[in-house]
């Protein structure tokens, strides 16, 4: 590897963006899946090696990211609807989560979400049924995070195979 070559810098930038995207799914500070996909886009546009391979990898990464984003909203949303958790509880959870994020950085987001859902459900159902409904909402949020994390990891794996296939990592 020649350090004056720009290919390793492009690959490094793309790899860091993809890794930050994967971490960003778990630590809600950056848009995780979008950042992972953007790293692959950067590599496809500016990288070296076979252009056909780079664009094919971008197409696969785009399909994985779109499918992951779609499933992220469909599966948990269906479970919440079947459990009877209203959108107003999720909206309150999201609003208090955003406020909590600024009050207690990073940890305030999940704490605010739980508090918002719990308060709305407590008013709607009473103190006895508020916590089970809140647990359903937490489970759905965790499932959405797991789906997005899996999609971001899949984008990273597609990119690594693209590096291998384009001949950059292996001669």
JSON list of C-alpha atoms in Angstrom, two decimals:
[
{"chain": "A", "resi": 1, "resn": "UNK", "atom": "CA", "xyz": [0.00, 0.00, 0.00]},
{"chain": "A", "resi": 2, "resn": "UNK", "atom": "CA", "xyz": [1.42, 3.33, -1.08]},
{"chain": "A", "resi": 3, "resn": "UNK", "atom": "CA", "xyz": [0.71, 6.08, 1.44]},
{"chain": "A", "resi": 4, "resn": "UNK", "atom": "CA", "xyz": [0.67, 8.70, -1.32]},
{"chain": "A", "resi": 5, "resn": "UNK", "atom": "CA", "xyz": [-2.24, 6.85, -2.96]},
{"chain": "A", "resi": 6, "resn": "UNK", "atom": "CA", "xyz": [-5.66, 8.33, -2.21]},
{"chain": "A", "resi": 7, "resn": "UNK", "atom": "CA", "xyz": [-7.51, 5.01, -2.44]},
{"chain": "A", "resi": 8, "resn": "UNK", "atom": "CA", "xyz": [-6.69, 4.06, 1.14]},
{"chain": "A", "resi": 9, "resn": "UNK", "atom": "CA", "xyz": [-7.90, 7.47, 2.37]},
{"chain": "A", "resi": 10, "resn": "UNK", "atom": "CA", "xyz": [-11.21, 7.04, 0.53]},
{"chain": "A", "resi": 11, "resn": "UNK", "atom": "CA", "xyz": [-11.58, 3.53, 1.93]},
{"chain": "A", "resi": 12, "resn": "UNK", "atom": "CA", "xyz": [-10.70, 4.75, 5.42]},
{"chain": "A", "resi": 13, "resn": "UNK", "atom": "CA", "xyz": [-13.24, 7.58, 5.29]},
{"chain": "A", "resi": 14, "resn": "UNK", "atom": "CA", "xyz": [-15.92, 5.22, 3.99]},
{"chain": "A", "resi": 15, "resn": "UNK", "atom": "CA", "xyz": [-15.07, 2.61, 6.63]},
{"chain": "A", "resi": 16, "resn": "UNK", "atom": "CA", "xyz": [-15.17, 5.15, 9.45]},
{"chain": "A", "resi": 17, "resn": "UNK", "atom": "CA", "xyz": [-18.54, 6.49, 8.23]},
{"chain": "A", "resi": 18, "resn": "UNK", "atom": "CA", "xyz": [-19.94, 2.97, 8.05]},
{"chain": "A", "resi": 19, "resn": "UNK", "atom": "CA", "xyz": [-18.61, 2.07, 11.51]},
{"chain": "A", "resi": 20, "resn": "UNK", "atom": "CA", "xyz": [-19.97, 5.31, 13.00]},
{"chain": "A", "resi": 21, "resn": "UNK", "atom": "CA", "xyz": [-23.30, 4.51, 11.39]},
{"chain": "A", "resi": 22, "resn": "UNK", "atom": "CA", "xyz": [-23.42, 1.08, 13.03]},
{"chain": "A", "resi": 23, "resn": "UNK", "atom": "CA", "xyz": [-22.54, 2.62, 16.39]},
{"chain": "A", "resi": 24, "resn": "UNK", "atom": "CA", "xyz": [-24.99, 5.46, 15.74]},
{"chain": "A", "resi": 25, "resn": "UNK", "atom": "CA", "xyz": [-27.87, 2.99, 15.68]},
{"chain": "A", "resi": 26, "resn": "UNK", "atom": "CA", "xyz": [-27.19, 2.08, 19.30]},
{"chain": "A", "resi": 27, "resn": "UNK", "atom": "CA", "xyz": [-26.08, 5.54, 20.49]},
{"chain": "A", "resi": 28, "resn": "UNK", "atom": "CA", "xyz": [-28.83, 7.82, 19.20]},
{"chain": "A", "resi": 29, "resn": "UNK", "atom": "CA", "xyz": [-26.67, 10.81, 18.30]},
{"chain": "A", "resi": 30, "resn": "UNK", "atom": "CA", "xyz": [-26.14, 10.23, 14.58]},
{"chain": "A", "resi": 31, "resn": "UNK", "atom": "CA", "xyz": [-28.46, 8.78, 11.94]},
{"chain": "A", "resi": 32, "resn": "UNK", "atom": "CA", "xyz": [-27.02, 5.29, 11.93]},
{"chain": "A", "resi": 33, "resn": "UNK", "atom": "CA", "xyz": [-28.32, 3.44, 8.90]},
{"chain": "A", "resi": 34, "resn": "UNK", "atom": "CA", "xyz": [-28.24, 6.57, 6.74]},
{"chain": "A", "resi": 35, "resn": "UNK", "atom": "CA", "xyz": [-24.61, 7.26, 7.68]},
{"chain": "A", "resi": 36, "resn": "UNK", "atom": "CA", "xyz": [-23.60, 3.66, 6.90]},
{"chain": "A", "resi": 37, "resn": "UNK", "atom": "CA", "xyz": [-25.26, 3.91, 3.51]},
{"chain": "A", "resi": 38, "resn": "UNK", "atom": "CA", "xyz": [-23.61, 7.31, 2.89]},
{"chain": "A", "resi": 39, "resn": "UNK", "atom": "CA", "xyz": [-20.21, 5.71, 3.55]},
{"chain": "A", "resi": 40, "resn": "UNK", "atom": "CA", "xyz": [-20.88, 3.16, 0.82]},
{"chain": "A", "resi": 41, "resn": "UNK", "atom": "CA", "xyz": [-22.09, 5.94, -1.49]},
{"chain": "A", "resi": 42, "resn": "UNK", "atom": "CA", "xyz": [-18.87, 7.89, -0.85]},
{"chain": "A", "resi": 43, "resn": "UNK", "atom": "CA", "xyz": [-16.81, 4.78, -1.65]},
{"chain": "A", "resi": 44, "resn": "UNK", "atom": "CA", "xyz": [-18.82, 4.06, -4.81]},
{"chain": "A", "resi": 45, "resn": "UNK", "atom": "CA", "xyz": [-18.39, 7.59, -6.14]},
{"chain": "A", "resi": 46, "resn": "UNK", "atom": "CA", "xyz": [-14.76, 8.26, -5.23]},
{"chain": "A", "resi": 47, "resn": "UNK", "atom": "CA", "xyz": [-13.23, 4.80, -4.79]},
{"chain": "A", "resi": 48, "resn": "UNK", "atom": "CA", "xyz": [-10.87, 2.98, -7.09]},
{"chain": "A", "resi": 49, "resn": "UNK", "atom": "CA", "xyz": [-11.14, -0.43, -8.64]},
{"chain": "A", "resi": 50, "resn": "UNK", "atom": "CA", "xyz": [-13.89, -1.81, -10.78]},
{"chain": "A", "resi": 51, "resn": "UNK", "atom": "CA", "xyz": [-16.64, 0.78, -11.25]},
{"chain": "A", "resi": 52, "resn": "UNK", "atom": "CA", "xyz": [-19.16, -1.97, -11.96]},
{"chain": "A", "resi": 53, "resn": "UNK", "atom": "CA", "xyz": [-18.37, -3.63, -8.64]},
{"chain": "A", "resi": 54, "resn": "UNK", "atom": "CA", "xyz": [-18.63, -0.33, -6.74]},
{"chain": "A", "resi": 55, "resn": "UNK", "atom": "CA", "xyz": [-22.04, 0.49, -8.25]},
{"chain": "A", "resi": 56, "resn": "UNK", "atom": "CA", "xyz": [-23.30, -3.05, -7.70]},
{"chain": "A", "resi": 57, "resn": "UNK", "atom": "CA", "xyz": [-22.22, -2.84, -4.06]},
{"chain": "A", "resi": 58, "resn": "UNK", "atom": "CA", "xyz": [-23.99, 0.53, -3.73]},
{"chain": "A", "resi": 59, "resn": "UNK", "atom": "CA", "xyz": [-27.14, -0.97, -5.25]},
{"chain": "A", "resi": 60, "resn": "UNK", "atom": "CA", "xyz": [-27.06, -3.90, -2.81]},
{"chain": "A", "resi": 61, "resn": "UNK", "atom": "CA", "xyz": [-26.35, -1.60, 0.14]},
{"chain": "A", "resi": 62, "resn": "UNK", "atom": "CA", "xyz": [-29.24, 0.65, -0.94]},
{"chain": "A", "resi": 63, "resn": "UNK", "atom": "CA", "xyz": [-31.61, -2.32, -1.16]},
{"chain": "A", "resi": 64, "resn": "UNK", "atom": "CA", "xyz": [-30.52, -3.57, 2.28]},
{"chain": "A", "resi": 65, "resn": "UNK", "atom": "CA", "xyz": [-30.88, -0.09, 3.83]},
{"chain": "A", "resi": 66, "resn": "UNK", "atom": "CA", "xyz": [-34.31, 0.51, 2.30]},
{"chain": "A", "resi": 67, "resn": "UNK", "atom": "CA", "xyz": [-35.56, -2.93, 3.29]},
{"chain": "A", "resi": 68, "resn": "UNK", "atom": "CA", "xyz": [-34.19, -2.48, 6.82]},
{"chain": "A", "resi": 69, "resn": "UNK", "atom": "CA", "xyz": [-35.80, 0.95, 7.11]},
{"chain": "A", "resi": 70, "resn": "UNK", "atom": "CA", "xyz": [-39.13, -0.40, 5.91]},
{"chain": "A", "resi": 71, "resn": "UNK", "atom": "CA", "xyz": [-39.10, -3.40, 8.24]},
{"chain": "A", "resi": 72, "resn": "UNK", "atom": "CA", "xyz": [-37.98, -1.17, 11.11]},
{"chain": "A", "resi": 73, "resn": "UNK", "atom": "CA", "xyz": [-41.31, 0.66, 10.99]},
{"chain": "A", "resi": 74, "resn": "UNK", "atom": "CA", "xyz": [-43.62, -2.13, 9.86]},
{"chain": "A", "resi": 75, "resn": "UNK", "atom": "CA", "xyz": [-42.91, -4.90, 12.36]},
{"chain": "A", "resi": 76, "resn": "UNK", "atom": "CA", "xyz": [-42.87, -2.91, 15.63]},
{"chain": "A", "resi": 77, "resn": "UNK", "atom": "CA", "xyz": [-45.78, -0.75, 14.47]},
{"chain": "A", "resi": 78, "resn": "UNK", "atom": "CA", "xyz": [-47.93, -3.80, 13.81]},
{"chain": "A", "resi": 79, "resn": "UNK", "atom": "CA", "xyz": [-47.09, -5.24, 17.24]},
{"chain": "A", "resi": 80, "resn": "UNK", "atom": "CA", "xyz": [-47.94, -1.96, 18.97]},
{"chain": "A", "resi": 81, "resn": "UNK", "atom": "CA", "xyz": [-51.22, -1.74, 17.12]},
{"chain": "A", "resi": 82, "resn": "UNK", "atom": "CA", "xyz": [-52.14, -5.30, 18.12]},
{"chain": "A", "resi": 83, "resn": "UNK", "atom": "CA", "xyz": [-51.20, -4.52, 21.75]},
{"chain": "A", "resi": 84, "resn": "UNK", "atom": "CA", "xyz": [-53.46, -1.45, 21.71]},
{"chain": "A", "resi": 85, "resn": "UNK", "atom": "CA", "xyz": [-50.76, 1.17, 22.35]},
{"chain": "A", "resi": 86, "resn": "UNK", "atom": "CA", "xyz": [-52.05, 4.41, 20.78]},
{"chain": "A", "resi": 87, "resn": "UNK", "atom": "CA", "xyz": [-50.01, 6.74, 18.61]},
{"chain": "A", "resi": 88, "resn": "UNK", "atom": "CA", "xyz": [-50.51, 9.50, 21.18]},
{"chain": "A", "resi": 89, "resn": "UNK", "atom": "CA", "xyz": [-48.43, 7.52, 23.70]},
{"chain": "A", "resi": 90, "resn": "UNK", "atom": "CA", "xyz": [-45.65, 7.07, 21.15]},
{"chain": "A", "resi": 91, "resn": "UNK", "atom": "CA", "xyz": [-45.79, 10.75, 20.21]},
{"chain": "A", "resi": 92, "resn": "UNK", "atom": "CA", "xyz": [-45.54, 11.77, 23.87]},
{"chain": "A", "resi": 93, "resn": "UNK", "atom": "CA", "xyz": [-42.69, 9.32, 24.34]},
{"chain": "A", "resi": 94, "resn": "UNK", "atom": "CA", "xyz": [-40.86, 10.72, 21.35]},
{"chain": "A", "resi": 95, "resn": "UNK", "atom": "CA", "xyz": [-41.39, 14.31, 22.46]},
{"chain": "A", "resi": 96, "resn": "UNK", "atom": "CA", "xyz": [-40.21, 13.68, 26.02]},
{"chain": "A", "resi": 97, "resn": "UNK", "atom": "CA", "xyz": [-37.35, 11.60, 24.62]},
{"chain": "A", "resi": 98, "resn": "UNK", "atom": "CA", "xyz": [-36.10, 14.54, 22.56]},
{"chain": "A", "resi": 99, "resn": "UNK", "atom": "CA", "xyz": [-36.45, 16.89, 25.54]},
{"chain": "A", "resi": 100, "resn": "UNK", "atom": "CA", "xyz": [-34.73, 14.33, 27.77]},
{"chain": "A", "resi": 101, "resn": "UNK", "atom": "CA", "xyz": [-31.87, 14.04, 25.29]},
{"chain": "A", "resi": 102, "resn": "UNK", "atom": "CA", "xyz": [-31.02, 17.69, 25.87]},
{"chain": "A", "resi": 103, "resn": "UNK", "atom": "CA", "xyz": [-31.57, 17.55, 29.63]},
{"chain": "A", "resi": 104, "resn": "UNK", "atom": "CA", "xyz": [-29.51, 14.38, 30.18]},
{"chain": "A", "resi": 105, "resn": "UNK", "atom": "CA", "xyz": [-27.38, 13.85, 27.04]},
{"chain": "A", "resi": 106, "resn": "UNK", "atom": "CA", "xyz": [-27.80, 10.42, 25.41]},
{"chain": "A", "resi": 107, "resn": "UNK", "atom": "CA", "xyz": [-29.45, 8.71, 28.41]},
{"chain": "A", "resi": 108, "resn": "UNK", "atom": "CA", "xyz": [-32.28, 11.23, 28.48]},
{"chain": "A", "resi": 109, "resn": "UNK", "atom": "CA", "xyz": [-33.66, 9.93, 25.18]},
{"chain": "A", "resi": 110, "resn": "UNK", "atom": "CA", "xyz": [-34.69, 6.47, 26.38]},
{"chain": "A", "resi": 111, "resn": "UNK", "atom": "CA", "xyz": [-35.65, 7.78, 29.83]},
{"chain": "A", "resi": 112, "resn": "UNK", "atom": "CA", "xyz": [-37.85, 10.48, 28.32]},
{"chain": "A", "resi": 113, "resn": "UNK", "atom": "CA", "xyz": [-39.43, 7.98, 25.94]},
{"chain": "A", "resi": 114, "resn": "UNK", "atom": "CA", "xyz": [-40.36, 5.66, 28.79]},
{"chain": "A", "resi": 115, "resn": "UNK", "atom": "CA", "xyz": [-41.69, 8.51, 30.91]},
{"chain": "A", "resi": 116, "resn": "UNK", "atom": "CA", "xyz": [-43.77, 9.95, 28.05]},
{"chain": "A", "resi": 117, "resn": "UNK", "atom": "CA", "xyz": [-45.38, 6.63, 27.16]},
{"chain": "A", "resi": 118, "resn": "UNK", "atom": "CA", "xyz": [-45.99, 5.81, 30.81]},
{"chain": "A", "resi": 119, "resn": "UNK", "atom": "CA", "xyz": [-47.65, 9.16, 31.57]},
{"chain": "A", "resi": 120, "resn": "UNK", "atom": "CA", "xyz": [-50.01, 8.96, 28.59]},
{"chain": "A", "resi": 121, "resn": "UNK", "atom": "CA", "xyz": [-50.89, 5.35, 29.36]},
{"chain": "A", "resi": 122, "resn": "UNK", "atom": "CA", "xyz": [-51.41, 6.16, 33.03]},
{"chain": "A", "resi": 123, "resn": "UNK", "atom": "CA", "xyz": [-53.93, 8.83, 32.12]},
{"chain": "A", "resi": 124, "resn": "UNK", "atom": "CA", "xyz": [-55.60, 6.60, 29.54]},
{"chain": "A", "resi": 125, "resn": "UNK", "atom": "CA", "xyz": [-55.62, 3.24, 31.35]},
{"chain": "A", "resi": 126, "resn": "UNK", "atom": "CA", "xyz": [-54.93, 4.03, 34.98]},
{"chain": "A", "resi": 127, "resn": "UNK", "atom": "CA", "xyz": [-51.94, 3.17, 37.13]},
{"chain": "A", "resi": 128, "resn": "UNK", "atom": "CA", "xyz": [-52.47, -0.59, 37.04]},
{"chain": "A", "resi": 129, "resn": "UNK", "atom": "CA", "xyz": [-52.30, -1.02, 33.25]},
{"chain": "A", "resi": 130, "resn": "UNK", "atom": "CA", "xyz": [-49.85, 1.75, 32.37]},
{"chain": "A", "resi": 131, "resn": "UNK", "atom": "CA", "xyz": [-46.67, -0.21, 32.96]},
{"chain": "A", "resi": 132, "resn": "UNK", "atom": "CA", "xyz": [-47.58, -3.29, 30.83]},
{"chain": "A", "resi": 133, "resn": "UNK", "atom": "CA", "xyz": [-48.48, -0.99, 27.95]},
{"chain": "A", "resi": 134, "resn": "UNK", "atom": "CA", "xyz": [-45.20, 0.90, 28.42]},
{"chain": "A", "resi": 135, "resn": "UNK", "atom": "CA", "xyz": [-43.31, -2.40, 28.29]},
{"chain": "A", "resi": 136, "resn": "UNK", "atom": "CA", "xyz": [-44.91, -3.16, 24.92]},
{"chain": "A", "resi": 137, "resn": "UNK", "atom": "CA", "xyz": [-43.73, 0.21, 23.63]},
{"chain": "A", "resi": 138, "resn": "UNK", "atom": "CA", "xyz": [-40.21, -0.41, 24.97]},
{"chain": "A", "resi": 139, "resn": "UNK", "atom": "CA", "xyz": [-40.14, -3.83, 23.38]},
{"chain": "A", "resi": 140, "resn": "UNK", "atom": "CA", "xyz": [-41.19, -2.36, 20.04]},
{"chain": "A", "resi": 141, "resn": "UNK", "atom": "CA", "xyz": [-38.56, 0.39, 20.27]},
{"chain": "A", "resi": 142, "resn": "UNK", "atom": "CA", "xyz": [-35.91, -2.21, 21.06]},
{"chain": "A", "resi": 143, "resn": "UNK", "atom": "CA", "xyz": [-37.04, -4.34, 18.16]},
{"chain": "A", "resi": 144, "resn": "UNK", "atom": "CA", "xyz": [-36.85, -1.35, 15.80]},
{"chain": "A", "resi": 145, "resn": "UNK", "atom": "CA", "xyz": [-33.32, -0.63, 17.02]},
{"chain": "A", "resi": 146, "resn": "UNK", "atom": "CA", "xyz": [-32.30, -4.26, 16.52]},
{"chain": "A", "resi": 147, "resn": "UNK", "atom": "CA", "xyz": [-33.71, -4.30, 12.99]},
{"chain": "A", "resi": 148, "resn": "UNK", "atom": "CA", "xyz": [-31.87, -1.08, 12.10]},
{"chain": "A", "resi": 149, "resn": "UNK", "atom": "CA", "xyz": [-28.66, -2.38, 13.70]},
{"chain": "A", "resi": 150, "resn": "UNK", "atom": "CA", "xyz": [-28.90, -5.59, 11.66]},
{"chain": "A", "resi": 151, "resn": "UNK", "atom": "CA", "xyz": [-29.45, -3.59, 8.47]},
{"chain": "A", "resi": 152, "resn": "UNK", "atom": "CA", "xyz": [-26.46, -1.32, 9.21]},
{"chain": "A", "resi": 153, "resn": "UNK", "atom": "CA", "xyz": [-24.27, -4.36, 9.86]},
{"chain": "A", "resi": 154, "resn": "UNK", "atom": "CA", "xyz": [-25.49, -5.91, 6.62]},
{"chain": "A", "resi": 155, "resn": "UNK", "atom": "CA", "xyz": [-24.55, -2.72, 4.74]},
{"chain": "A", "resi": 156, "resn": "UNK", "atom": "CA", "xyz": [-21.08, -2.94, 6.31]},
{"chain": "A", "resi": 157, "resn": "UNK", "atom": "CA", "xyz": [-20.72, -6.59, 5.29]},
{"chain": "A", "resi": 158, "resn": "UNK", "atom": "CA", "xyz": [-21.80, -5.79, 1.72]},
{"chain": "A", "resi": 159, "resn": "UNK", "atom": "CA", "xyz": [-19.16, -3.04, 1.61]},
{"chain": "A", "resi": 160, "resn": "UNK", "atom": "CA", "xyz": [-16.39, -5.31, 2.93]},
{"chain": "A", "resi": 161, "resn": "UNK", "atom": "CA", "xyz": [-17.26, -7.94, 0.31]},
{"chain": "A", "resi": 162, "resn": "UNK", "atom": "CA", "xyz": [-17.20, -5.14, -2.25]},
{"chain": "A", "resi": 163, "resn": "UNK", "atom": "CA", "xyz": [-13.69, -4.21, -1.14]},
{"chain": "A", "resi": 164, "resn": "UNK", "atom": "CA", "xyz": [-12.63, -7.83, -1.45]},
{"chain": "A", "resi": 165, "resn": "UNK", "atom": "CA", "xyz": [-14.30, -8.28, -4.82]},
{"chain": "A", "resi": 166, "resn": "UNK", "atom": "CA", "xyz": [-12.91, -5.06, -6.29]},
{"chain": "A", "resi": 167, "resn": "UNK", "atom": "CA", "xyz": [-9.42, -6.34, -5.52]},
{"chain": "A", "resi": 168, "resn": "UNK", "atom": "CA", "xyz": [-8.53, -3.67, -3.01]},
{"chain": "A", "resi": 169, "resn": "UNK", "atom": "CA", "xyz": [-8.04, -5.88, 0.05]},
{"chain": "A", "resi": 170, "resn": "UNK", "atom": "CA", "xyz": [-6.90, -9.00, -1.77]},
{"chain": "A", "resi": 171, "resn": "UNK", "atom": "CA", "xyz": [-4.53, -8.88, -4.75]}
]
